mmCIF file of C-alpha atoms and ligand atoms in Angstrom:
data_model
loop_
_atom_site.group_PDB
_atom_site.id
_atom_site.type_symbol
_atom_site.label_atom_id
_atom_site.label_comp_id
_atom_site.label_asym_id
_atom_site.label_seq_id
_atom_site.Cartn_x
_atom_site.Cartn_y
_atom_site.Cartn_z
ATOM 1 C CA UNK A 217 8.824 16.438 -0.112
ATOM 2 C CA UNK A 218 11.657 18.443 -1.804
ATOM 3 C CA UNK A 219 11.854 18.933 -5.533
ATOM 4 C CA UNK A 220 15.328 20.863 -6.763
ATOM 5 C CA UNK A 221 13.142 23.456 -8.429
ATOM 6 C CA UNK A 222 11.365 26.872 -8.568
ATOM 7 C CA UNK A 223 7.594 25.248 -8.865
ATOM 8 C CA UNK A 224 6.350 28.906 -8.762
ATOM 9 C CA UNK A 225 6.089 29.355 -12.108
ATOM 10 C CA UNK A 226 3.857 25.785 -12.530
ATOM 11 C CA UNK A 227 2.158 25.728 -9.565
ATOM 12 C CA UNK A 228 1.565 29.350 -8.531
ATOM 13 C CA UNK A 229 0.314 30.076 -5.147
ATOM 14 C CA UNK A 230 1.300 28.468 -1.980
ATOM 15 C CA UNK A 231 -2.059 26.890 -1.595
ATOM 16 C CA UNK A 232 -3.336 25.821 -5.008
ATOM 17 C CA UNK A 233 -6.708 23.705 -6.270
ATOM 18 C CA UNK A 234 -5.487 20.841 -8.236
ATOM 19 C CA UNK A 235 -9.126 19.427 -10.301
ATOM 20 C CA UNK A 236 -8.000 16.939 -12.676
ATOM 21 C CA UNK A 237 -8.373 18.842 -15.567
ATOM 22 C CA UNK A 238 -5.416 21.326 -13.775
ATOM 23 C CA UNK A 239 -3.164 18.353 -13.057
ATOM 24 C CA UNK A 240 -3.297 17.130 -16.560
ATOM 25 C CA UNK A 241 -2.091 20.451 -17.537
ATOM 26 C CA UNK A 242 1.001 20.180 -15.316
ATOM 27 C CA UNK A 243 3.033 18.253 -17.580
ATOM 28 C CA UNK A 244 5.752 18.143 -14.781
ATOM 29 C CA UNK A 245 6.958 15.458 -14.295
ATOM 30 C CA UNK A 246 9.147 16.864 -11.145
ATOM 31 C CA UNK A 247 5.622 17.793 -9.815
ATOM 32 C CA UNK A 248 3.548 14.810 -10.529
ATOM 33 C CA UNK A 249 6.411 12.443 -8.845
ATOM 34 C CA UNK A 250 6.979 15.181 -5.839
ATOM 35 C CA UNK A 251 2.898 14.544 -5.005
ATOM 36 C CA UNK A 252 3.021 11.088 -6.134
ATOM 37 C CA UNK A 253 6.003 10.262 -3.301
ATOM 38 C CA UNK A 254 4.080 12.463 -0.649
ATOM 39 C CA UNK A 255 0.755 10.655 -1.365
ATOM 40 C CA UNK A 256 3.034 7.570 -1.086
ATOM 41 C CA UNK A 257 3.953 8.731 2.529
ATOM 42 C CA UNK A 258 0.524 9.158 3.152
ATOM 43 C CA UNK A 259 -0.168 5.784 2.347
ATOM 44 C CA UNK A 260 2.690 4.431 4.263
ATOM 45 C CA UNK A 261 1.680 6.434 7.688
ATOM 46 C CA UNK A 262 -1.575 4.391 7.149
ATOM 47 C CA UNK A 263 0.046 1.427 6.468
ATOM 48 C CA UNK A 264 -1.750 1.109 3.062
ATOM 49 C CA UNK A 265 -0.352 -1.379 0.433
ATOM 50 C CA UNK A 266 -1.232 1.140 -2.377
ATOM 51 C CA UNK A 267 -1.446 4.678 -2.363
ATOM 52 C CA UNK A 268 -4.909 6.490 -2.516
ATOM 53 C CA UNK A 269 -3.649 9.087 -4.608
ATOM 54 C CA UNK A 270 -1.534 9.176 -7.570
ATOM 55 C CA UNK A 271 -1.710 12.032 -10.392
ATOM 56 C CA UNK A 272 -2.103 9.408 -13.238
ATOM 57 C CA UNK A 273 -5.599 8.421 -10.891
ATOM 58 C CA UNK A 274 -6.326 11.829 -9.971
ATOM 59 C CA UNK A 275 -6.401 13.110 -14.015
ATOM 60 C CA UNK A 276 -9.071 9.908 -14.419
ATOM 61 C CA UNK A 277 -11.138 10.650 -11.586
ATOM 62 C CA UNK A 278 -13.726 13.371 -10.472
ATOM 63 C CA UNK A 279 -11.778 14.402 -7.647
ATOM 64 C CA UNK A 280 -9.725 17.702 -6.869
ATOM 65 C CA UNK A 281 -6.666 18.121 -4.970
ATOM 66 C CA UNK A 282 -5.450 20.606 -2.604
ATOM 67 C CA UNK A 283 -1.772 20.997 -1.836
ATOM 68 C CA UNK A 284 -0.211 23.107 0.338
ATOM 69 C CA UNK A 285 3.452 23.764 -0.647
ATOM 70 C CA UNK A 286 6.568 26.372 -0.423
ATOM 71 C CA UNK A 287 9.610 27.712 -2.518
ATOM 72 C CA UNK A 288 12.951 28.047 -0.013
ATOM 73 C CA UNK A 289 14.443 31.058 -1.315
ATOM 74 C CA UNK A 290 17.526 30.116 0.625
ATOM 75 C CA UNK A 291 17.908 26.629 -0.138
ATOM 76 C CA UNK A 292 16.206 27.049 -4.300
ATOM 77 C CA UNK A 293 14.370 24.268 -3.634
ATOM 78 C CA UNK A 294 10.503 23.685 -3.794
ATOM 79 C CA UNK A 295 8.606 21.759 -0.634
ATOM 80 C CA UNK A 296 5.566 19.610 -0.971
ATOM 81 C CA UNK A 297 4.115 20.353 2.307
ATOM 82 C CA UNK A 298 1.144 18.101 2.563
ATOM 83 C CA UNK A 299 -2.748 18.088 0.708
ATOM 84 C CA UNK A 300 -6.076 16.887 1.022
ATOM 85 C CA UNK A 301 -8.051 14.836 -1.825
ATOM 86 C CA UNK A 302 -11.971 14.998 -2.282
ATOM 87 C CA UNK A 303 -14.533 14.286 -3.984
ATOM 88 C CA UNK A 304 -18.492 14.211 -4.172
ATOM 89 C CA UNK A 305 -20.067 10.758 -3.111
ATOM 90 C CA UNK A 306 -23.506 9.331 -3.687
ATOM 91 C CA UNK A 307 -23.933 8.226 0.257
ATOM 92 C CA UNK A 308 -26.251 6.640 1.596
ATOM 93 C CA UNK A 309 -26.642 7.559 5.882
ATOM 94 C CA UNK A 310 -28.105 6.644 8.973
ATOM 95 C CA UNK A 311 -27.878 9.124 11.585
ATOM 96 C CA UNK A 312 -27.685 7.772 15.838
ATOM 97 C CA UNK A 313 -31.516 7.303 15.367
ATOM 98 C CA UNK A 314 -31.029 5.002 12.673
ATOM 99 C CA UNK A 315 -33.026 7.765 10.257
ATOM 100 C CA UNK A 316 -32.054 7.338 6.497
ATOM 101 C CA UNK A 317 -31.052 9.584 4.248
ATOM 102 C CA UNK A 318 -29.405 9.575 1.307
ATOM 103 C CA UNK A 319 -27.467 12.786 -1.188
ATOM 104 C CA UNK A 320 -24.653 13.421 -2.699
ATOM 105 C CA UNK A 321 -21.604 14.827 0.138
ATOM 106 C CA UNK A 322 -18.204 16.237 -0.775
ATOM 107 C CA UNK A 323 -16.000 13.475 1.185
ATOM 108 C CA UNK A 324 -12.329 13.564 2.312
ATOM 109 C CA UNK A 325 -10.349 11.064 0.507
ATOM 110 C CA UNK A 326 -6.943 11.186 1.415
ATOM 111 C CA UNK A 327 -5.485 13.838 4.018
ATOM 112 C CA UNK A 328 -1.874 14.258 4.540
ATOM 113 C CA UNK A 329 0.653 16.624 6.204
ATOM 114 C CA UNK A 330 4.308 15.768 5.887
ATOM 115 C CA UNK A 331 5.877 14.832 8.987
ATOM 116 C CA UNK A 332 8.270 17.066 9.422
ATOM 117 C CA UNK A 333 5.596 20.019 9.296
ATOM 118 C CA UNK A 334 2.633 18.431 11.072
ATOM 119 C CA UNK A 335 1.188 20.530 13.934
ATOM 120 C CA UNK A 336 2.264 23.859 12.788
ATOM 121 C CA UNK A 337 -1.450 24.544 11.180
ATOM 122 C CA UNK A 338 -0.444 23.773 7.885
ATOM 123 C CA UNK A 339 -3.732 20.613 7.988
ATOM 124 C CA UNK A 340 -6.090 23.219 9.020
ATOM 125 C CA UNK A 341 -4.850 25.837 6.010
ATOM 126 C CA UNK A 342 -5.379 23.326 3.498
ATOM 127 C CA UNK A 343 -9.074 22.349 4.894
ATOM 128 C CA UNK A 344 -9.972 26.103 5.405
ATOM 129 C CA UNK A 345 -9.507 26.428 1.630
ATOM 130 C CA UNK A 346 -10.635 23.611 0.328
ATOM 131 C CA UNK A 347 -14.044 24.799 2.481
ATOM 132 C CA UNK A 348 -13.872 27.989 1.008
ATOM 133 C CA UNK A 349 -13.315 26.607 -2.785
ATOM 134 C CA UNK A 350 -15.754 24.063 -2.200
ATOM 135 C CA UNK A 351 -18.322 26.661 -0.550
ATOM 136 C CA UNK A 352 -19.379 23.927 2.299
ATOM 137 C CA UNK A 353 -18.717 23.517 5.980
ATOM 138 C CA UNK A 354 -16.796 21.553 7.712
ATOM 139 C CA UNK A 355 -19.668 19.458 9.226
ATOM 140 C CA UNK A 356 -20.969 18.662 5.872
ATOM 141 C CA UNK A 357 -17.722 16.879 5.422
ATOM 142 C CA UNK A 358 -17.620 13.007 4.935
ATOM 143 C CA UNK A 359 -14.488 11.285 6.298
ATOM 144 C CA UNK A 360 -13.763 8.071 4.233
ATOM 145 C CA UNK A 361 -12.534 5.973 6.848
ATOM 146 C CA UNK A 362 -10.667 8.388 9.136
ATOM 147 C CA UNK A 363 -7.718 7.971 11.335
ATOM 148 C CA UNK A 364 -7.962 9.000 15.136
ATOM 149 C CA UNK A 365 -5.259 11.560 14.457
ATOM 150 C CA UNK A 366 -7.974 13.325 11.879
ATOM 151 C CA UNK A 367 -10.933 12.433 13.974
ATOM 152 C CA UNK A 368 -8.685 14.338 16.854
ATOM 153 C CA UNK A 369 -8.101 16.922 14.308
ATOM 154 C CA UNK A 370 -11.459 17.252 13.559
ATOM 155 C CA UNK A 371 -12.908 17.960 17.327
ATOM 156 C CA UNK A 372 -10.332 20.277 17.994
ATOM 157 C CA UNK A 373 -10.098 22.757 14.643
ATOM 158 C CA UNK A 374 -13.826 22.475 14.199
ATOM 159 C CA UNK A 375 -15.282 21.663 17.652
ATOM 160 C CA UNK A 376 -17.146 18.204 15.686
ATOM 161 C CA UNK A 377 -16.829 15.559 18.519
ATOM 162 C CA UNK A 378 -20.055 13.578 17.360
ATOM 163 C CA UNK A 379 -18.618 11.470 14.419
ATOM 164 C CA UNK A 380 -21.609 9.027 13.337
ATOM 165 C CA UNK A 381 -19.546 5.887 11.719
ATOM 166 C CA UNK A 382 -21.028 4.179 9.023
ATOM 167 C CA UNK A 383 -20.856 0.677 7.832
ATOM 168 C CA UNK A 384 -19.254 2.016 4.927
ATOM 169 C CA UNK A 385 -16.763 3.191 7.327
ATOM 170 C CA UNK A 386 -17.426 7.033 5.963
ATOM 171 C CA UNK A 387 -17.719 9.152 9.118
ATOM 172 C CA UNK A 388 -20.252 12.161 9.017
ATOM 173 C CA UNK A 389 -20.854 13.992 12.265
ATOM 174 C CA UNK A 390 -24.068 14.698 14.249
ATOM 175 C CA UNK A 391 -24.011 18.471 12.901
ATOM 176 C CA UNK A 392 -24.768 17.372 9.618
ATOM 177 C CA UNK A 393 -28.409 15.953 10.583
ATOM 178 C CA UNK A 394 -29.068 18.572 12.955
ATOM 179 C CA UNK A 395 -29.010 21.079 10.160
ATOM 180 C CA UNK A 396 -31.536 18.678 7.876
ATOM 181 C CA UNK A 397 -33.935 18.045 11.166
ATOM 182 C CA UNK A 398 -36.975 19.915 11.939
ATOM 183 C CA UNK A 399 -37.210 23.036 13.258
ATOM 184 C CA UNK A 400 -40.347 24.265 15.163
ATOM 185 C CA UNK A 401 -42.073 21.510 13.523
ATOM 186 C CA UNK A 402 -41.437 22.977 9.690
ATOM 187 C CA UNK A 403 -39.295 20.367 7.875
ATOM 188 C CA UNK A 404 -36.026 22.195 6.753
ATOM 189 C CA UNK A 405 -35.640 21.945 2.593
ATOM 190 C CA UNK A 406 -32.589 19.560 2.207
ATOM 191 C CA UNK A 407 -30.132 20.628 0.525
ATOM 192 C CA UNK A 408 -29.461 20.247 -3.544
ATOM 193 C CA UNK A 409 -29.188 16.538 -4.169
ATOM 194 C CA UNK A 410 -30.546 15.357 -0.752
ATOM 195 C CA UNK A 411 -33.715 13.859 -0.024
ATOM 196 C CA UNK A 412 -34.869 11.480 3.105
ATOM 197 C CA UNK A 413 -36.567 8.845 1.763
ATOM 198 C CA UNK A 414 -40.465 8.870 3.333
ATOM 199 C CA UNK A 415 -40.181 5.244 4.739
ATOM 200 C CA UNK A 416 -36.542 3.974 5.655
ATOM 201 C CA UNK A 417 -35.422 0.951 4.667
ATOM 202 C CA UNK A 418 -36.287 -1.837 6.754
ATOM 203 C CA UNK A 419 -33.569 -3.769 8.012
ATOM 204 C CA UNK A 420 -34.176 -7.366 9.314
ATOM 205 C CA UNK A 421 -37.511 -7.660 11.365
ATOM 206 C CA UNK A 422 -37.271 -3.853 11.121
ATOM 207 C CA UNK A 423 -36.882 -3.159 14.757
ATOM 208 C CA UNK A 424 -34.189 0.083 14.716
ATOM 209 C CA UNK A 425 -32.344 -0.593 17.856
ATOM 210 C CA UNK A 426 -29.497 2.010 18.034
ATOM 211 C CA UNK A 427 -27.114 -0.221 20.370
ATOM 212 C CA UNK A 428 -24.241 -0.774 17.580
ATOM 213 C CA UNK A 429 -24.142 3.450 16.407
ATOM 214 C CA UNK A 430 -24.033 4.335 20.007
ATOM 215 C CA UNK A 431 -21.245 1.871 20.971
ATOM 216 C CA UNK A 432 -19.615 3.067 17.658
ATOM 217 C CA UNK A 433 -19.928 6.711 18.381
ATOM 218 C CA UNK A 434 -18.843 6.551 21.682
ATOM 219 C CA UNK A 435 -15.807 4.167 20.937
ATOM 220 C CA UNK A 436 -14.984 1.208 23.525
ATOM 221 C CA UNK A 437 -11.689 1.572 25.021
ATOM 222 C CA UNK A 438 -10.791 -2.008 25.912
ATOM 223 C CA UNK A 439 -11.389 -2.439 22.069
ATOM 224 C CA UNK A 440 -9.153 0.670 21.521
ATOM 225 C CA UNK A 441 -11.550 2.317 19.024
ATOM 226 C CA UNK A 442 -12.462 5.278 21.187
ATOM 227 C CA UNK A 443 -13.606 7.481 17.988
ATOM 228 C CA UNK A 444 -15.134 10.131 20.034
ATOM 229 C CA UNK A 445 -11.566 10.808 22.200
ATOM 230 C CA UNK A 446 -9.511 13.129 21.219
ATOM 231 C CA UNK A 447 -6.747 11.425 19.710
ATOM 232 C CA UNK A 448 -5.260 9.448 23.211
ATOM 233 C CA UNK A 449 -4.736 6.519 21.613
ATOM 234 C CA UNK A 450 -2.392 8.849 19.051
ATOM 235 C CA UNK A 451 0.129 10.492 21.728
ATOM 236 C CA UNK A 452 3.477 8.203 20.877
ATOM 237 C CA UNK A 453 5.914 9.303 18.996
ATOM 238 C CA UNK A 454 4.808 7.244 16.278
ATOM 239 C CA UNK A 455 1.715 8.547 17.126
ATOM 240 C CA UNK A 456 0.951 10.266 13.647
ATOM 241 C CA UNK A 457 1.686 6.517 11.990
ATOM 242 C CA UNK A 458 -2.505 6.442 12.650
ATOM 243 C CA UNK A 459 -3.531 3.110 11.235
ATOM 244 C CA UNK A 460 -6.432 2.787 9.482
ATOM 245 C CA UNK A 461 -6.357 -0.683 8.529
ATOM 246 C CA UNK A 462 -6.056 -1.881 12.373
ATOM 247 C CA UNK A 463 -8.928 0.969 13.490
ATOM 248 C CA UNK A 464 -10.978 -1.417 10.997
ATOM 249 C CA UNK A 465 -9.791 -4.712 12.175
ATOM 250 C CA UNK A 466 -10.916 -3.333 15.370
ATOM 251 C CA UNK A 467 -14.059 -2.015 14.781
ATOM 252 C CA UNK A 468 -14.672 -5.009 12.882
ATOM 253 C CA UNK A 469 -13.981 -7.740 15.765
ATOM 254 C CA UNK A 470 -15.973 -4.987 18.117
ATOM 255 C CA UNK A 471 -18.920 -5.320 15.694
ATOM 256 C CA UNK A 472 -18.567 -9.110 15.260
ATOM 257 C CA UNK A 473 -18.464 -9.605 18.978
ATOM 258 C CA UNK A 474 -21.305 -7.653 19.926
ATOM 259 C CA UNK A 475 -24.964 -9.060 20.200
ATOM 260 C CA UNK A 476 -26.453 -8.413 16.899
ATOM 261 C CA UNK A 477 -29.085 -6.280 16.258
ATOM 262 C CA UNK A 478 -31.136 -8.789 14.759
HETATM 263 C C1 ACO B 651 -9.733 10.477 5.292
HETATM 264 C C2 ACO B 651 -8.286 10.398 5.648
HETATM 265 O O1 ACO B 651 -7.457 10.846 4.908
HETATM 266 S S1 ACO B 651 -7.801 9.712 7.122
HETATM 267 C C3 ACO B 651 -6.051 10.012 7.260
HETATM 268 C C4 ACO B 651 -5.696 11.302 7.910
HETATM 269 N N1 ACO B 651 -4.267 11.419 7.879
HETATM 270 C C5 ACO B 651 -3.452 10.964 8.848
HETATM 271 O O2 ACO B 651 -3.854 10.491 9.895
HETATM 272 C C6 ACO B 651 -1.991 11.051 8.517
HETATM 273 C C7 ACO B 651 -1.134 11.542 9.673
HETATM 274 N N2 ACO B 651 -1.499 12.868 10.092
HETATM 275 C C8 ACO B 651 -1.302 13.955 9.330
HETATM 276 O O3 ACO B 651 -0.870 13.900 8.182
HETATM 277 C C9 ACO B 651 -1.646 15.293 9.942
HETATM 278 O O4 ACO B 651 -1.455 15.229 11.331
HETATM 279 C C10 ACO B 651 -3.080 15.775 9.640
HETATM 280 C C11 ACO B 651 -3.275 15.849 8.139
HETATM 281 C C12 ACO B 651 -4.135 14.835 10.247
HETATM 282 C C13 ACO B 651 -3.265 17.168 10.255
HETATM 283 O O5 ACO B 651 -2.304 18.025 9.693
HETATM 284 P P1 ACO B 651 -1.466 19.047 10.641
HETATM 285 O O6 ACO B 651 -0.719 19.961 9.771
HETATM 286 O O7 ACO B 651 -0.696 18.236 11.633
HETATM 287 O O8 ACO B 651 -2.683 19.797 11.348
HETATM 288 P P2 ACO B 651 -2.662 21.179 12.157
HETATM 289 O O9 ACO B 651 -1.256 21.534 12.530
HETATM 290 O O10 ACO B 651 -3.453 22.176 11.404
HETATM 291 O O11 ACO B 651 -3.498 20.753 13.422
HETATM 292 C C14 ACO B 651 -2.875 19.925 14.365
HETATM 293 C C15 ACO B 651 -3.945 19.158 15.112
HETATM 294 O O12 ACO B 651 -4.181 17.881 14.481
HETATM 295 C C16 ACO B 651 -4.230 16.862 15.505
HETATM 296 N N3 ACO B 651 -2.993 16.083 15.429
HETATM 297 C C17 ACO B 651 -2.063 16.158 14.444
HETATM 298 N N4 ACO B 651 -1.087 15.248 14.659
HETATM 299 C C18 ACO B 651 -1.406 14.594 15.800
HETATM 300 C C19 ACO B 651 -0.792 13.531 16.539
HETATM 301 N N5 ACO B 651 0.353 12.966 16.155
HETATM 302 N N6 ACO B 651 -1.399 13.101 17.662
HETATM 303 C C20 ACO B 651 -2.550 13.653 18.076
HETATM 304 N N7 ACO B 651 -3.171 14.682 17.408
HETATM 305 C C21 ACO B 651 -2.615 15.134 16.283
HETATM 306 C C22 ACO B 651 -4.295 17.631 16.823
HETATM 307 O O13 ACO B 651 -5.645 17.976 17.025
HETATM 308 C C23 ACO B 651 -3.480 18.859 16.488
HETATM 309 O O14 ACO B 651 -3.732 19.968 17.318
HETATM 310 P P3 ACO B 651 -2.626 20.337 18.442
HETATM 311 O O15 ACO B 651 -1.304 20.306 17.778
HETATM 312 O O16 ACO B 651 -3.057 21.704 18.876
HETATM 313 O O17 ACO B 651 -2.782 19.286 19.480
#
């Protein structure tokens, strides 16, 4: 995303922290429709109606963005290379054993690399940053609702192949509960903000059969949600056009057709 301008002066660094209070003091309006159109593209590649991310929603909401961008000395022009949007989320989990717990997570919102830079690391510079900002590691991450490309992503910058989907289609991986289990029979503290509740919600006739988490986790590939795989249903051309809105649809019908739990 090209903007006829030195941004060096506004936006500093080539990987800057955006929190809303920062974006409200950009009072560029180059800059806030440069990220605007990129979050646009972001929404387009996942065939969203409306963007996730705008600047006008980012200054009213709690959550901070983190772009990755570049002056051209050559050209004097400014590129929006891509950026990732999160925030902290009251969730409320089940892990493969259908164990409850519930805290507050920092979650990935809205992820995007522009297309004519993806695959040349610039995805895994912006998450290494935000990690470091944020102080957390990648498999405390959330994923609201990701694509295969970023589940692909995922396994293969940060070795998490265990995503654990959620009816809330957030995605949290197995790592995440490993480091809150026991250990040598001593329950691990939680961490700030986390607690498992002492009886888990019952669900139905309260029998916690893990059928539908295990056929989620591992993916189904006639239904062509095969979370766990690294990314071969993303290897087209078009391949980075990941779309979220079908992964649902399919997830959905793959929930709706299987036996129910209860
Ligand atoms: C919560 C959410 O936001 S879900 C939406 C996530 N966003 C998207 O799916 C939009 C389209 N994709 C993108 O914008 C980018 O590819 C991102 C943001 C996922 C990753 O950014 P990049 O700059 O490409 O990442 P980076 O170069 O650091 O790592 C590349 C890795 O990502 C994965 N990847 C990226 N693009 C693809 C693709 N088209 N097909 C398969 N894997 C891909 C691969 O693991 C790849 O590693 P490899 O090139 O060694 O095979």
């Amino acid at each position: 995303m090209q903007v006829n301008a030195d941004l060096r002066p506004i936006l500093g660094p080539q990987l800057v922290r955006l929190d809303p209070m920062r974006v409200k003091q950009l009072q560029d309006p180059l800059v806030y429709e440069a990220i605007d159109n990129l979050a646009k593209l972001s929404a387009h590649c996942l065939q969203l109606r409306t963007p996730l991310t705008t600047c006008e929603k980012l200054i009213n909401s709690d959550s901070t963005l983190y772009l990755s961008w570049k002056y051209d000395e050559e050209e004097k022009v400014s590129r929006l290379l891509g950026f990732a949007k999160v925030g902290r989320k009251k969730l409320f989990l089940y892990d493969a054993q259908m164990q409850t717990y519930e805290g507050e997570i920092l979650c990935l919102l809205d992820f995007y690399v522009h297309f004519s830079t993806q695959r040349q690391g610039v995805g895994k510079q912006i998450l290494d940053y935000m990690f470091a900002q944020e102080h957390t590691e990648p498999f405390q991450l959330a994923l609201d609702n990701p694509s295969v490309t970023l589940l692909g992503f995922m396994s293969q910058k940060y070795g998490l192949n265990r995503p654990v989907w959620q009816n809330t289609n957030f995605v949290v991986f197995d790592e995440l509960f490993q480091s809150l289990s026991a250990e040598n029979g001593i329950e691990k503290q939680p961490p700030d903000g986390w607690r498992r509740p002492m009886t888990p919600r019952r669900l139905g006739t309260g029998m916690t059969d893990t059928r539908w988490l295990q056929h989620a986790v591992s993916g189904h590939q006639s239904k062509g949600n095969a979370m766990a795989a690294p990314v071969d249903a993303d290897m087209t051309p078009q391949g980075a056009l990941s779309n979220r809105a079908h992964q649902a649809k399919a997830r959905k019908a793959h929930i709706l057709s299987s036996k129910p739990l209860w």
